[in-house]
Each structure stands twice: as structure tokens, then as C-alpha cells.
mmCIF file of C-alpha atoms and ligand atoms in Angstrom:
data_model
loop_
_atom_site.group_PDB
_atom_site.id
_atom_site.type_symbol
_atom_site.label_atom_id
_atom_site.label_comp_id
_atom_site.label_asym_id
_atom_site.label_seq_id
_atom_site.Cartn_x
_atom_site.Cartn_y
_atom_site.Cartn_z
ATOM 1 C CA UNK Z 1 0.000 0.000 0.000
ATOM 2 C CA UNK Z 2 0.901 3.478 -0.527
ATOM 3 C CA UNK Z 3 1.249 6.263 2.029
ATOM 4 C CA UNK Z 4 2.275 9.128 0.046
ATOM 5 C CA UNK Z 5 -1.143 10.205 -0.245
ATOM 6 C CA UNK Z 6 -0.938 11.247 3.501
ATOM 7 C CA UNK Z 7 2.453 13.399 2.840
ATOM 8 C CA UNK Z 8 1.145 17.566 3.387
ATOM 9 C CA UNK Z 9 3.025 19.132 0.019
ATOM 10 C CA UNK Z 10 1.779 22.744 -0.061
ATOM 11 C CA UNK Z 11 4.458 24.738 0.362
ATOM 12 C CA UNK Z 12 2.500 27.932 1.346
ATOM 13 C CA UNK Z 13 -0.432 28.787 3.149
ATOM 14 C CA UNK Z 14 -1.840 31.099 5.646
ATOM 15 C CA UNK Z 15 -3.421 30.386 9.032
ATOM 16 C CA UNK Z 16 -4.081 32.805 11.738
ATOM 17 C CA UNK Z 17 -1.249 32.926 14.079
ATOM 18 C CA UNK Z 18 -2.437 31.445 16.896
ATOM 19 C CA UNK Z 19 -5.254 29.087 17.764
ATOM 20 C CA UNK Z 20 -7.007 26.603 20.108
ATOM 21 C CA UNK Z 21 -8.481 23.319 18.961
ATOM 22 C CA UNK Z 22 -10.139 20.539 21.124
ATOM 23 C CA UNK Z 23 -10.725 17.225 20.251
ATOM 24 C CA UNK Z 24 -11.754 14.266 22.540
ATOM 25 C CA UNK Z 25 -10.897 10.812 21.585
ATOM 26 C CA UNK Z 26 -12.050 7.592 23.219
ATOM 27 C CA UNK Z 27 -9.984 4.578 24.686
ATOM 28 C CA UNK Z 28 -10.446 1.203 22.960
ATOM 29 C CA UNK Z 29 -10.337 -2.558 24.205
ATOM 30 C CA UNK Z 30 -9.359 -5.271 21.814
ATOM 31 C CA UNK Z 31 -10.949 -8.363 21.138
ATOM 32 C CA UNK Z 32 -8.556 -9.901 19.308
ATOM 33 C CA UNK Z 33 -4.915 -8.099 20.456
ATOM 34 C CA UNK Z 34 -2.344 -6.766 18.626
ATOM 35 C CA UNK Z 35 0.802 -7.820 20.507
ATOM 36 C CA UNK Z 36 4.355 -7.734 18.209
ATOM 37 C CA UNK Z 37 5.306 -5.185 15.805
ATOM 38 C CA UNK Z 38 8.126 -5.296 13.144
ATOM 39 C CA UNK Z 39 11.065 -4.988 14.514
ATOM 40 C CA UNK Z 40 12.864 -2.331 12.228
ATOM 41 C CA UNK Z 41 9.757 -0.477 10.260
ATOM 42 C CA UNK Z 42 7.269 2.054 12.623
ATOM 43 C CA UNK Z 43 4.302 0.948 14.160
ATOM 44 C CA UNK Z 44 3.981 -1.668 11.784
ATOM 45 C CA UNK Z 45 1.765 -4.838 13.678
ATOM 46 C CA UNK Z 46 2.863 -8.458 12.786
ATOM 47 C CA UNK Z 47 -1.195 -9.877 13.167
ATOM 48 C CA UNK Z 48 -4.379 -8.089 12.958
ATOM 49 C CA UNK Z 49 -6.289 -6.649 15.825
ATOM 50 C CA UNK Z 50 -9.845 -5.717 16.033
ATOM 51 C CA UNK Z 51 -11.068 -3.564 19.205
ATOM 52 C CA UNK Z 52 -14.275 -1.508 20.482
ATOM 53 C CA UNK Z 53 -14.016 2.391 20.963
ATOM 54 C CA UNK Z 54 -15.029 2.777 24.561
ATOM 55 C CA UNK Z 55 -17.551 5.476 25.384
ATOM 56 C CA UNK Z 56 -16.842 7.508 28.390
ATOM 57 C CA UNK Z 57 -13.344 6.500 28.722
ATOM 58 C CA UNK Z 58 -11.521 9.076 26.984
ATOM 59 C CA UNK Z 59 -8.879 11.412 26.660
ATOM 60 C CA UNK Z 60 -9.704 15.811 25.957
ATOM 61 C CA UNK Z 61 -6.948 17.139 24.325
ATOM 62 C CA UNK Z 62 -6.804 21.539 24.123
ATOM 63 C CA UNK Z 63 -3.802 22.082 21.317
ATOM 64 C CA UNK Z 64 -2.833 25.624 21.785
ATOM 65 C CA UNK Z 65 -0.843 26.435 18.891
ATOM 66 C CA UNK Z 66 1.140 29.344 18.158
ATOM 67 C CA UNK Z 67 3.076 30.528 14.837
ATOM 68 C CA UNK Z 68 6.842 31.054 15.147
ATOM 69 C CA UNK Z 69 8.585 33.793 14.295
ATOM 70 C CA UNK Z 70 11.460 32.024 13.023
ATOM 71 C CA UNK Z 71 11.709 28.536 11.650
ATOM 72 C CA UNK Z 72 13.455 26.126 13.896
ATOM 73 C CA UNK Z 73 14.700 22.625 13.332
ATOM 74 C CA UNK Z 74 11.874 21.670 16.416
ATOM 75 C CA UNK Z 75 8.938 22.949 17.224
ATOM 76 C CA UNK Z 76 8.905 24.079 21.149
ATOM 77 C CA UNK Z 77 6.156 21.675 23.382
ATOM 78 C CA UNK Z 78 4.391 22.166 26.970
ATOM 79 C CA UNK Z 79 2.019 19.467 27.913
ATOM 80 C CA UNK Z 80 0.027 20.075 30.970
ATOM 81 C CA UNK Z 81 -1.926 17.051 32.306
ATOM 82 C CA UNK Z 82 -4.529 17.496 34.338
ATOM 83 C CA UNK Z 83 -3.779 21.136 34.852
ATOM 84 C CA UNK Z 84 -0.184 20.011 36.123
ATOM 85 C CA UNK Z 85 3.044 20.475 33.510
ATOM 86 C CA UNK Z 86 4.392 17.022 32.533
ATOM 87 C CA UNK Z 87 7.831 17.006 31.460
ATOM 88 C CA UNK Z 88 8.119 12.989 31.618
ATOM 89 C CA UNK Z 89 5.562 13.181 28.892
ATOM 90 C CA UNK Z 90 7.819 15.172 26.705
ATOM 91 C CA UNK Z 91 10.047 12.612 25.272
ATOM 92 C CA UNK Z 92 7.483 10.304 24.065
ATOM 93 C CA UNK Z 93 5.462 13.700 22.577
ATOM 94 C CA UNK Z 94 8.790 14.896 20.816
ATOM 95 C CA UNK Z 95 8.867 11.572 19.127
ATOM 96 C CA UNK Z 96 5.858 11.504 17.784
ATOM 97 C CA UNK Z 97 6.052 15.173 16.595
ATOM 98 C CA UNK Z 98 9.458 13.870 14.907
ATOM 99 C CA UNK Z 99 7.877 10.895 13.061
ATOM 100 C CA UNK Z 100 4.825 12.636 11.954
ATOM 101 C CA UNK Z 101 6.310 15.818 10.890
ATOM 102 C CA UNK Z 102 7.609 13.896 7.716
ATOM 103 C CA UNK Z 103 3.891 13.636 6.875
ATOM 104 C CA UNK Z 104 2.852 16.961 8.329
ATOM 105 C CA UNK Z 105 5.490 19.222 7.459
ATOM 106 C CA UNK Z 106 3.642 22.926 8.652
ATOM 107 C CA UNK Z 107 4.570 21.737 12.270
ATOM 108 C CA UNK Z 108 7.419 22.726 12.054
ATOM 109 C CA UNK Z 109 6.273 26.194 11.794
ATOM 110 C CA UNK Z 110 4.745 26.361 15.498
ATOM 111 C CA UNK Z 111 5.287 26.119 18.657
ATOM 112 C CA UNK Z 112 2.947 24.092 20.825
ATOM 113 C CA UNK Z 113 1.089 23.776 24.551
ATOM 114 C CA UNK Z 114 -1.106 20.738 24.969
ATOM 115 C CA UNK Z 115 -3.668 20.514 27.468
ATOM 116 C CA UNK Z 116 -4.601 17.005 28.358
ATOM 117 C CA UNK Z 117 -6.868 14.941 30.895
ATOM 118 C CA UNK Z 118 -7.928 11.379 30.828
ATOM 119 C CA UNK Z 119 -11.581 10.431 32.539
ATOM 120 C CA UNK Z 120 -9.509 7.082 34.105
ATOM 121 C CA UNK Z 121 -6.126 6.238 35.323
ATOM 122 C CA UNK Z 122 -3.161 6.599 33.051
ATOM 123 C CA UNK Z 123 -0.487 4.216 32.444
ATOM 124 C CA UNK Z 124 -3.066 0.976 34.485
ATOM 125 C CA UNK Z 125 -3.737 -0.982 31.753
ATOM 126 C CA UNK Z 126 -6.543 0.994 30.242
ATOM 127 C CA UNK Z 127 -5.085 2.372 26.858
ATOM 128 C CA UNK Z 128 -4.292 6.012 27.877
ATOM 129 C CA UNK Z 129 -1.399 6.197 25.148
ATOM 130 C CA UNK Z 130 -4.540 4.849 22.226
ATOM 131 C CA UNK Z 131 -7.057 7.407 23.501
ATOM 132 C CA UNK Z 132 -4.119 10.298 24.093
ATOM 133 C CA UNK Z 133 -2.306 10.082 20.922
ATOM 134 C CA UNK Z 134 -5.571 9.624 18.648
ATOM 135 C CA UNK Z 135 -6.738 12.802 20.690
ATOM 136 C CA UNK Z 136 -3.668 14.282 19.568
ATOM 137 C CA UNK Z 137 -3.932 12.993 16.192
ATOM 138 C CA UNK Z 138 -7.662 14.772 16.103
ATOM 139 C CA UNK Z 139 -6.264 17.838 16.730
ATOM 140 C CA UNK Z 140 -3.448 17.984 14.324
ATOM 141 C CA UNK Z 141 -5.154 17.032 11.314
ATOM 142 C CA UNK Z 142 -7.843 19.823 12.588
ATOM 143 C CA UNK Z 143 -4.697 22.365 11.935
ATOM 144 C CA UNK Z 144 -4.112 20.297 8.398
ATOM 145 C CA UNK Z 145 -8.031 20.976 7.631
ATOM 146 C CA UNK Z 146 -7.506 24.864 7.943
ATOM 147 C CA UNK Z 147 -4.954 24.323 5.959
ATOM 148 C CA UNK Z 148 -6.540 22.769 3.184
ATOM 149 C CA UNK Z 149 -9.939 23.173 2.858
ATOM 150 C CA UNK Z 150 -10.802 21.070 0.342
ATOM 151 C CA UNK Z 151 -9.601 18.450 2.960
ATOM 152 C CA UNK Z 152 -12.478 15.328 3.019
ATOM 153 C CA UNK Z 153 -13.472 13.894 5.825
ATOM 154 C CA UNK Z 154 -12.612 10.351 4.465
ATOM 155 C CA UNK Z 155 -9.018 11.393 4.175
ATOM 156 C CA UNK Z 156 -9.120 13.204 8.078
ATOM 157 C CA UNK Z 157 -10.218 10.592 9.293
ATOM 158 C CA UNK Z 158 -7.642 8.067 7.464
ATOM 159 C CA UNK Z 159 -4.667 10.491 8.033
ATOM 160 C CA UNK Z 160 -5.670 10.568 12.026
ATOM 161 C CA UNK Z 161 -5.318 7.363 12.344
ATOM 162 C CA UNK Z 162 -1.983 6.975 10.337
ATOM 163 C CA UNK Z 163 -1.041 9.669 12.495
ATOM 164 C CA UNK Z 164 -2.308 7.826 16.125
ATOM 165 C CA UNK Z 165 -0.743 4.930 14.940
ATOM 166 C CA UNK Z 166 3.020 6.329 14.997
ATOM 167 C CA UNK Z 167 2.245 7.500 18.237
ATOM 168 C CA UNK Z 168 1.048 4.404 19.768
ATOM 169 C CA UNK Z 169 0.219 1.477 17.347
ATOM 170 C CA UNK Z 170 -3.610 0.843 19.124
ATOM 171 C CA UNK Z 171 -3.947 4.662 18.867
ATOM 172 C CA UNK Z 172 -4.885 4.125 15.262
ATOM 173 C CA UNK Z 173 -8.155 2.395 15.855
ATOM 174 C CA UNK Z 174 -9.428 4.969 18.237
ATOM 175 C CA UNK Z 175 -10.083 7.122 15.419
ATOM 176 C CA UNK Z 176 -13.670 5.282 14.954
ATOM 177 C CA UNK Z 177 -16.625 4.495 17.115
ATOM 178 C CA UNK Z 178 -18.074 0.448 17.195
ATOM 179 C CA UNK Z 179 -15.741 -2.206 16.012
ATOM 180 C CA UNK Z 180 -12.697 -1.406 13.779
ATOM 181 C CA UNK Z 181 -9.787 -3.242 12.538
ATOM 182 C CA UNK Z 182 -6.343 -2.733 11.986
ATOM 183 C CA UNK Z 183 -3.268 -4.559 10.602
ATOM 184 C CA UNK Z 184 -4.317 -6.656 7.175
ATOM 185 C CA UNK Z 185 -6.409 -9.850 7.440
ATOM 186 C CA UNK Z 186 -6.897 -11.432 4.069
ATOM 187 C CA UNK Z 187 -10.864 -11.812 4.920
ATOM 188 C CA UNK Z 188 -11.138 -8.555 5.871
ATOM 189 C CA UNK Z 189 -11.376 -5.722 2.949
ATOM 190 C CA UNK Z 190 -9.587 -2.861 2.950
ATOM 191 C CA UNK Z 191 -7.750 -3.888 6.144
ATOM 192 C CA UNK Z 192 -4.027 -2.783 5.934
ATOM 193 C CA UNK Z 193 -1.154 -1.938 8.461
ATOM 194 C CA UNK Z 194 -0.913 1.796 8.012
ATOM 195 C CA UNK Z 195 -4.405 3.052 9.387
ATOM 196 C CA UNK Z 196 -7.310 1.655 11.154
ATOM 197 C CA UNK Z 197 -10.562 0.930 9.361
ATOM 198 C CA UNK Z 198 -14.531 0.397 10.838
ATOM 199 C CA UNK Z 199 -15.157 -3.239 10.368
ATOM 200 C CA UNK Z 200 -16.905 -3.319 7.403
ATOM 201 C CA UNK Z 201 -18.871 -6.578 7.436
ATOM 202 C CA UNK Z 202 -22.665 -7.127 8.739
ATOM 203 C CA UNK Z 203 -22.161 -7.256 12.305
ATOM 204 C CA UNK Z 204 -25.553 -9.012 14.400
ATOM 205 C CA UNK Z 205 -27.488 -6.476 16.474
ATOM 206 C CA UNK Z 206 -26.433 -8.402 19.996
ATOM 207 C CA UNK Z 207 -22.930 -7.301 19.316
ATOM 208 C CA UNK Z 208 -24.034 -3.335 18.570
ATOM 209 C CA UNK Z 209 -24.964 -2.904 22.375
ATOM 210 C CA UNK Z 210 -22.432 -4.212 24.491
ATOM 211 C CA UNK Z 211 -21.007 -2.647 27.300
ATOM 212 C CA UNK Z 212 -18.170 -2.765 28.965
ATOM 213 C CA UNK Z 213 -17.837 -2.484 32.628
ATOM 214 C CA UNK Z 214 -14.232 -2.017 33.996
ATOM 215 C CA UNK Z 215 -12.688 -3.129 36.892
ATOM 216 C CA UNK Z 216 -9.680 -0.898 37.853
ATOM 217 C CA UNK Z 217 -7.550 -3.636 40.304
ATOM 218 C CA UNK Z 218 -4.161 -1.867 40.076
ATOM 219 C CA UNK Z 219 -4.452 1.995 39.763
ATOM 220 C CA UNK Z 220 -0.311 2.677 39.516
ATOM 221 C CA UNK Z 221 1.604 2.769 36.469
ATOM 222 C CA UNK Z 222 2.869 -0.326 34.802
ATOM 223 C CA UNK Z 223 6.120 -1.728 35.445
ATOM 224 C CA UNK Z 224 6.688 -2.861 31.878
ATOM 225 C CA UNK Z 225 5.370 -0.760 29.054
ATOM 226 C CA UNK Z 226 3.399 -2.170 26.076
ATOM 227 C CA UNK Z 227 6.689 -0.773 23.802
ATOM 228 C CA UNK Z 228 8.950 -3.162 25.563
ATOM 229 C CA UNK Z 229 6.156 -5.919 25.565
ATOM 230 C CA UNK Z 230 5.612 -5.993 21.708
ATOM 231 C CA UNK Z 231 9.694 -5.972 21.443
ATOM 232 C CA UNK Z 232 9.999 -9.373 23.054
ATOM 233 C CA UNK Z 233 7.965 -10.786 20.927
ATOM 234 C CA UNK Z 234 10.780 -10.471 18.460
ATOM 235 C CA UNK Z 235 12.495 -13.058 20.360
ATOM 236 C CA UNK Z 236 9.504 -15.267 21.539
ATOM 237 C CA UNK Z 237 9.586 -18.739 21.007
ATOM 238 C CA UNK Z 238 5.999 -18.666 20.537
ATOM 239 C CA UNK Z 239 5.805 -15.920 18.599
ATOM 240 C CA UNK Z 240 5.215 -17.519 15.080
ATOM 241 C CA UNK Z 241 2.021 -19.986 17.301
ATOM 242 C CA UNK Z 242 0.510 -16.925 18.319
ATOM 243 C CA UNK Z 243 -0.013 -15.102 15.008
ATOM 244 C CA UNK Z 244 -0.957 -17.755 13.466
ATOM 245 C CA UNK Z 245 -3.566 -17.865 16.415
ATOM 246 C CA UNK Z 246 -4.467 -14.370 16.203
ATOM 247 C CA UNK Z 247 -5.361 -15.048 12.301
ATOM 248 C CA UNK Z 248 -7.321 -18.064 12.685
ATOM 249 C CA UNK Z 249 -9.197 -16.228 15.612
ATOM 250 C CA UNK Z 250 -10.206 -13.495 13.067
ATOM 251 C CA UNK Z 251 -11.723 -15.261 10.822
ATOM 252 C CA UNK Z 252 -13.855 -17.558 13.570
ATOM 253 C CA UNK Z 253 -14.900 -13.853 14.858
ATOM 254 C CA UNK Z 254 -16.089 -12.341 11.655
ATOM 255 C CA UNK Z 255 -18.559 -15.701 11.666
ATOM 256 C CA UNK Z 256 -19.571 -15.002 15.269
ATOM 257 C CA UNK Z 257 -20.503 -11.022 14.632
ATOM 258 C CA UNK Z 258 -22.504 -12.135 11.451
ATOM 259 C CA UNK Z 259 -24.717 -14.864 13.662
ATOM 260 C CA UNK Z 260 -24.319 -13.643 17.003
ATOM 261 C CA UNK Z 261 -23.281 -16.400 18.870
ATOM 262 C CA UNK Z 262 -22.458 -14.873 22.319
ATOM 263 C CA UNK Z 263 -21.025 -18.143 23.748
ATOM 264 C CA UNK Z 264 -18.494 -18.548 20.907
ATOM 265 C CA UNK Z 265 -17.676 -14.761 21.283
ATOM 266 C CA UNK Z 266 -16.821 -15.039 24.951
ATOM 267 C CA UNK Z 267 -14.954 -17.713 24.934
ATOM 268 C CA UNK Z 268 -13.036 -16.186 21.886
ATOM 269 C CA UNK Z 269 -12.194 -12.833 23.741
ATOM 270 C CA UNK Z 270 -11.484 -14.619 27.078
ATOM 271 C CA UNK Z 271 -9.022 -16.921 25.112
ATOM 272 C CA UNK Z 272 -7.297 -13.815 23.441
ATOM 273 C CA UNK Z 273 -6.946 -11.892 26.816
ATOM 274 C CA UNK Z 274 -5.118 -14.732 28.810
ATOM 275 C CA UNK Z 275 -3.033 -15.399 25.036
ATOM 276 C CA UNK Z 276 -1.839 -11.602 25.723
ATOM 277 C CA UNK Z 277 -0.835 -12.640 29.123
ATOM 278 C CA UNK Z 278 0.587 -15.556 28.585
ATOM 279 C CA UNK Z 279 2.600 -14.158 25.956
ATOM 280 C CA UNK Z 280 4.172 -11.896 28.626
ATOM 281 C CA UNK Z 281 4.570 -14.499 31.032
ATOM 282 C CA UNK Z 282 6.435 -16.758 28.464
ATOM 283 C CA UNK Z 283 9.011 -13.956 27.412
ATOM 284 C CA UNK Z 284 12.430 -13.412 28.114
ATOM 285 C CA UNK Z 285 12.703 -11.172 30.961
ATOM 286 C CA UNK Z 286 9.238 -12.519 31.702
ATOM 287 C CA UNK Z 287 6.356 -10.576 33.635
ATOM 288 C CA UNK Z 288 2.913 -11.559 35.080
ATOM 289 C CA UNK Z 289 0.340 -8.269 34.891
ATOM 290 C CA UNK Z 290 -2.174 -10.023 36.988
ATOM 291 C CA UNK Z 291 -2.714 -9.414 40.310
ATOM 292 C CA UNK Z 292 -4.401 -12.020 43.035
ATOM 293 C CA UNK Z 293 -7.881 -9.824 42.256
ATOM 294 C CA UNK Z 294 -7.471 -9.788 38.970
ATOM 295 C CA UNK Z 295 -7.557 -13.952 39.639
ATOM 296 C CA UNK Z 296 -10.153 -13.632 41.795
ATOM 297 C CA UNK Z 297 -12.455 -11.610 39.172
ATOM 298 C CA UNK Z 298 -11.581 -13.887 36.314
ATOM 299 C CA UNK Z 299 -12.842 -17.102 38.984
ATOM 300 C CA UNK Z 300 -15.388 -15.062 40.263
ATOM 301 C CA UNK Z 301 -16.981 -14.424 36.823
ATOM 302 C CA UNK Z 302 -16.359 -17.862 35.747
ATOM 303 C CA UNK Z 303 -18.371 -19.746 38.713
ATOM 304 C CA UNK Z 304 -21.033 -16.414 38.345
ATOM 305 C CA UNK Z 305 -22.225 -17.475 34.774
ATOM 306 C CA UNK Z 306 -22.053 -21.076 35.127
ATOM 307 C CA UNK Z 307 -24.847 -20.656 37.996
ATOM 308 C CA UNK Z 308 -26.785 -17.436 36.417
ATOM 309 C CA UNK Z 309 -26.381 -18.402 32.676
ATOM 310 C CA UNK Z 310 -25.664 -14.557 31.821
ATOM 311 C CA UNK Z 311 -23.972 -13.795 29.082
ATOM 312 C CA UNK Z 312 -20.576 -11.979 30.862
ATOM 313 C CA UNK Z 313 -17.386 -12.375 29.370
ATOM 314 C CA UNK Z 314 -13.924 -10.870 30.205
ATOM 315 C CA UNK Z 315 -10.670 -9.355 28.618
ATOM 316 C CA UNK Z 316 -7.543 -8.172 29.420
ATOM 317 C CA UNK Z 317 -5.390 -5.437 28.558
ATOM 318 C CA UNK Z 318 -1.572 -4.965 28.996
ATOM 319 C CA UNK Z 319 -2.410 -5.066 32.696
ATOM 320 C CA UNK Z 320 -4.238 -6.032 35.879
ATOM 321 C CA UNK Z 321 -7.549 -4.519 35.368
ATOM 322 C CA UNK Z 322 -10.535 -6.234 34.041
ATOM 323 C CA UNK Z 323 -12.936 -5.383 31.164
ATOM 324 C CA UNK Z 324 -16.908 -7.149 31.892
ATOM 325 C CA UNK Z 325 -17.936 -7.394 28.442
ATOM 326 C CA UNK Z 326 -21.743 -8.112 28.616
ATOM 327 C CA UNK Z 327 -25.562 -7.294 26.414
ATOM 328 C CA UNK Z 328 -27.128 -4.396 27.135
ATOM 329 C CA UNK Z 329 -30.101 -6.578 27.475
ATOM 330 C CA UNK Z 330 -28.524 -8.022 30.610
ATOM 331 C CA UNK Z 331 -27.026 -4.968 31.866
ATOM 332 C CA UNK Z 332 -29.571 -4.607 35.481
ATOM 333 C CA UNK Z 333 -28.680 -8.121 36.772
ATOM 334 C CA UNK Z 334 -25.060 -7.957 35.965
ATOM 335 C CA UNK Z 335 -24.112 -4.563 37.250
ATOM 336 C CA UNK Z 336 -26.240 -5.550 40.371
ATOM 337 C CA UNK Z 337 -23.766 -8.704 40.831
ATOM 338 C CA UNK Z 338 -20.793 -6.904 39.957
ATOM 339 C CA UNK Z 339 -21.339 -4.030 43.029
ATOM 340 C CA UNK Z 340 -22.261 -6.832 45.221
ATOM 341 C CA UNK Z 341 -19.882 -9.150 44.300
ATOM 342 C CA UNK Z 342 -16.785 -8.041 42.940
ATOM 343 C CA UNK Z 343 -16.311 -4.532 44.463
ATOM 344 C CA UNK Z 344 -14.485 -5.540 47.166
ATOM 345 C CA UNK Z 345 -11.343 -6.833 44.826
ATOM 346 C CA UNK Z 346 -10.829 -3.274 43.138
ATOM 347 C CA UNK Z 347 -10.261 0.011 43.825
ATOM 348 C CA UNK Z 348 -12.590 1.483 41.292
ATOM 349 C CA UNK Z 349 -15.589 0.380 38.691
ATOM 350 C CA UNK Z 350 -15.490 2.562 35.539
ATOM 351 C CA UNK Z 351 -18.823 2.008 33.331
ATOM 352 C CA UNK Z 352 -18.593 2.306 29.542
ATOM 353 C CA UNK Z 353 -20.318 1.225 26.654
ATOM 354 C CA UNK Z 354 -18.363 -0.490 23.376
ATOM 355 C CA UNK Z 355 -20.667 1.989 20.649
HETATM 356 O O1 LIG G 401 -0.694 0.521 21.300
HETATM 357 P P1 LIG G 401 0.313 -0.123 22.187
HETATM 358 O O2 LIG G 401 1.662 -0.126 21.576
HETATM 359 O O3 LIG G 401 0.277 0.460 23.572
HETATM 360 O O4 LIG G 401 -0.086 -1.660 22.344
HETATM 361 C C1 LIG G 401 -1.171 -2.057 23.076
HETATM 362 C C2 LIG G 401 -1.518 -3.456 22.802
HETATM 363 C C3 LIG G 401 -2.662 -4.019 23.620
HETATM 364 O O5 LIG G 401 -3.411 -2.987 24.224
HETATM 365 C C4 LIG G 401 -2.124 -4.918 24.729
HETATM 366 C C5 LIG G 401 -3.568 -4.849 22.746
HETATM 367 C C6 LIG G 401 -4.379 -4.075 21.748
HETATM 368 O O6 LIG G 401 -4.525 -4.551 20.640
HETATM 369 O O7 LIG G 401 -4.915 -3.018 22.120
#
């Protein structure tokens, strides 16, 4: 596939000086995981992934930008989060600025404060970095639109998520509500590496009202990041198994959305999560995310719909936490278990809907 489309080649252009955009972008949990990434080209994922946007967990980004006087090699950056200035932030925002600005060359012409807040925890296993840098993403291509303004919203859309994804590779599929894919799947059209897509096939009404309850078990920051994660899977003895896996479980899940089986689709997601983790536990250093509640949810829901016959399903992030992924239909019941039943193993329940 070609990406030169997404290269900004206007040369001149005018803008007012200074300016203030906002864009709000929401978190995303995958059902089938994108876990390894080429080892030498960006952001590039070695299986396909398919995820639901999360509403009401979600990043607001305020991109205050400001024209320079004189061109510099970098533009300057604040980033503020949660009304506090975060210089540990900086790093990761310079390189993103760095690998985008090939594609988005008028950045180079400003100066920059970002104003950020998340409505959860960062950094606990809840994908701050997919609903940050899509955020992010948002707002820059909002700069590119006054810019051009012949600029569709097809191709905003499409660059965003190019964009997200050199930030953080799951960034790229925050870009769009309901279910969307990313990475290329031979069954799935238009699919590709470079930018998320909304899944395009028929997808049963069950699966068009889910929500997602999370269970926050482990509130502080994780000890090994998702970058260093998807780089030991360059050396994983399993690694070749699991995308094979991941593959195979794409195509059994594009039969599920089309018929709605709920069974098949919970046991599908629940297999994917403890994959994830068991590819961390397997690597070299390994690591174990879990955490003795995050056990005693798993168990907990296990034993609960074996004796209620609800239809509640888990999955797991790059971390303790625990995403209840459940009908709408059965929402009363379930939430009414979960506060009874499981609030005592976490520190906070975060209630979202996969739309
Ligand atoms: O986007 P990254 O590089 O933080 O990777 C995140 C990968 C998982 O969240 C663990 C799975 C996924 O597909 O979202």
C-alpha cells in the first residue's frame, strides 16, 4: 500500500497565528490483540487486531498552537496534564512530533502547549497512550483541515489514524466508534497496516450494544510498558504460534458477529486476553500483569455465569484490570452482581459502553 497520499506538500499557506483546537478521543479494548510489531519499520503490527471504541473513557486534548517567528529545526512543546506540567511526557510527545512531521510538514512552523486529561487512570492498563495520541492525532489534522480546505473527511479521518498509529500502534483504531480493525487480514477488505478501518462486514445487532464495565484492580503505572512488551515478541519462542492464532481467531470472529453467537464470542475474547498474558509471562525477561484480584475476578466471573447463565465475558489489557464485556439486554442483573460481588477486589468500577 501506498502512504504518500498522507504526505502535506503545499508549500505555502496562511493560518491565523495562533489558535485553540479541542478534540476528545475515546480509549479502545481489543478483542482480538495486537501484541508484536516489526522490529525495524514504525508501528507496523505483525497480526491483525480488532477492538471496540469505549464510550466515556476518553482522553480531551486543548492544542494551543502558536506561529513562530522564526523557523526552527523543532517545534517548542508544553504538555500540561490534568492542569499540572508534565515534562516525563515530553520525550514520548517529541517523538511523535518527529515521526509525523515527515507527513505533516507545517509543524514545524509552530510552537505548541497541549492541554490534556484522561476520565480514568493513566499508564493501568486501560489504553491512555490509544485514547491520548488519537486525541492528539484529532487535533493535528484539525490544523491540516484549515490548511486545506478542500480536505475530506474520508481522508481526516484516514490520516488521524496513520497519524495515532506512529504515536502508539492501538492509537490508530481509536479514530472510529463500534468495532474497527487494523493490521491486514486477508478476509477482511480494505484492512491494511498503516491506518485503522470500521469493520466493514454485517455485524448481528447483539454485538451493537455491548457494554463494557471495567474493573480498575491496580491503579499505579505499569512496570513494563506495552513498547517493551511488543519488542519481546521479536524473540519469543511462541511468537510464530501466536499469530498464526491471532489469524485463525479473526476469521472464527467475523462468523460469530454475522450470527451472534455470544457463547463462541466469549470464549473467543477470554481466550485472546489470557493469550496476551501468557505471551508476557512466556518472554524473556518474563512478567505476570495479573494481580491475586485480577484472579479472583476472572474465577469469580467464571463460577457467576455457570450458575446465572448470563452472558458476561472478560478481557484483558496490557495489565491487571478487568474489562466485563456483557448485552445491554442483561445490563440490570449484571451490574447488580458486579457491586455486590466483585467490588471488594478493586479500587474502582469505571462504566462504559463499546458503541
Ligand atoms: O498501542 P500499544 O503499543 O500500547 O499496544 C497495546 C496493545 C494491547 O493494548 C495490549 C492490545 C491491543 O490490541 O490493544
Amino acid at each position: 500500500m501506498r502512504t504518500n497520499c498522507f504526505f502535506y506538500r503545499k508549500k505555502k499557506y496562511s493560518i491565523d497565528p495562533n489558535g485553540v483546537i479541542t478534540r476528545k478521543s475515546p480509549s479502545n479494548i481489543a478483542l482480538i490483540k495486537y501484541w508484536g510489531k516489526h522490529n525495524k519499520k514504525i508501528q507496523i503490527p505483525l497480526n491483525s487486531s480488532i477492538s471496540y471504541s469505549l464510550e466515556g473513557v476518553y482522553t480531551v486534548t486543548r492544542l494551543i498552537y502558536h506561529l513562530k517567528e522564526r523557523k526552527k529545526r523543532n517545534p517548542s512543546i508544553k504538555i500540561f496534564f490534568s492542569g499540572k506540567e508534565k515534562t516525563s511526557f515530553l520525550p514520548k510527545i517529541f517523538e511523535f512530533f518527529h515521526r509525523i512531521s515527515f507527513y505533516c510538514s507545517y509543524l514545524l512552523d509552530f510552537n505548541f502547549i497541549i492541554e490534556t486529561y484522561n476520565t480514568f487512570p493513566h499508564s493501568s492498563g486501560i489504553a491512555s497512550s490509544a485514547s491520548s495520541m488519537s486525541a492528539l492525532a484529532l487535533c493535528i489534522m484539525e490544523i491540516e483541515k484549515k490548511l486545506v480546505s478542500s480536505l475530506k473527511e474520508d481522508f481526516f479521518l484516514k490520516k488521524a489514524s496513520f497519524l495515532a498509529r506512529l504515536g502508539s500502534g492501538s492509537a490508530c483504531r481509536s479514530i472510529y466508534p463500534g468495532l474497527v480493525v487494523w493490521g491486514h487480514h486477508k478476509s477482511i477488505k480494505g484492512s491494511n497496516n498503516f491506518y485503522a478501518i470500521p469493520y466493514p462486514y454485517k455485524v448481528h445487532p447483539i454485538f451493537t450494544k455491548m457494554v463494557d464495565t471495567i474493573l480498575i484492580i491496580d491503579e499505579k503505572p505499569k512496570k513494563i510498558l506495552s513498547s517493551k512488551g511488543h519488542q519481546l515478541m521479536n524473540i519469543h519462542p511462541y511468537a510464530k504460534e501466536r499469530f498464526k492464532c491471532a489469524n485463525k481467531n479473526m476469521n472464527h470472529l467475523i462468523s460469530i458477529l454475522k450470527v451472534g453467537d455470544l457463547q463462541e464470542f466469549g470464549e473467543l475474547i477470554e481466550h485472546e486476553a489470557l493469550t496476551l498474558h501468557a505471551m508476557i509471562m512466556t518472554s524473556r525477561p518474563y512478567f505476570l500483569w495479573m494481580k491475586p484480584n485480577t484472579l479472583n475476578v476472572l474465577y469469580s466471573v467464571w463460577n457467576f455465569r455457570i450458575q446465572s447463565k448470563k452472558n458476561i465475558y472478560f478481557t484483558l489489557d496490557a495489565g491487571a484490570n478487568v474489562h466485563l464485556l456483557y448485552p445491554i439486554e442483561e445490563k440490570k442483573s449484571i451490574l447488580k452482581w458486579i457491586y455486590s460481588d466483585l467490588i471488594s477486589f478493586c479500587t474502582k468500577i469505571i462504566e462504559s459502553f463499546c458503541y
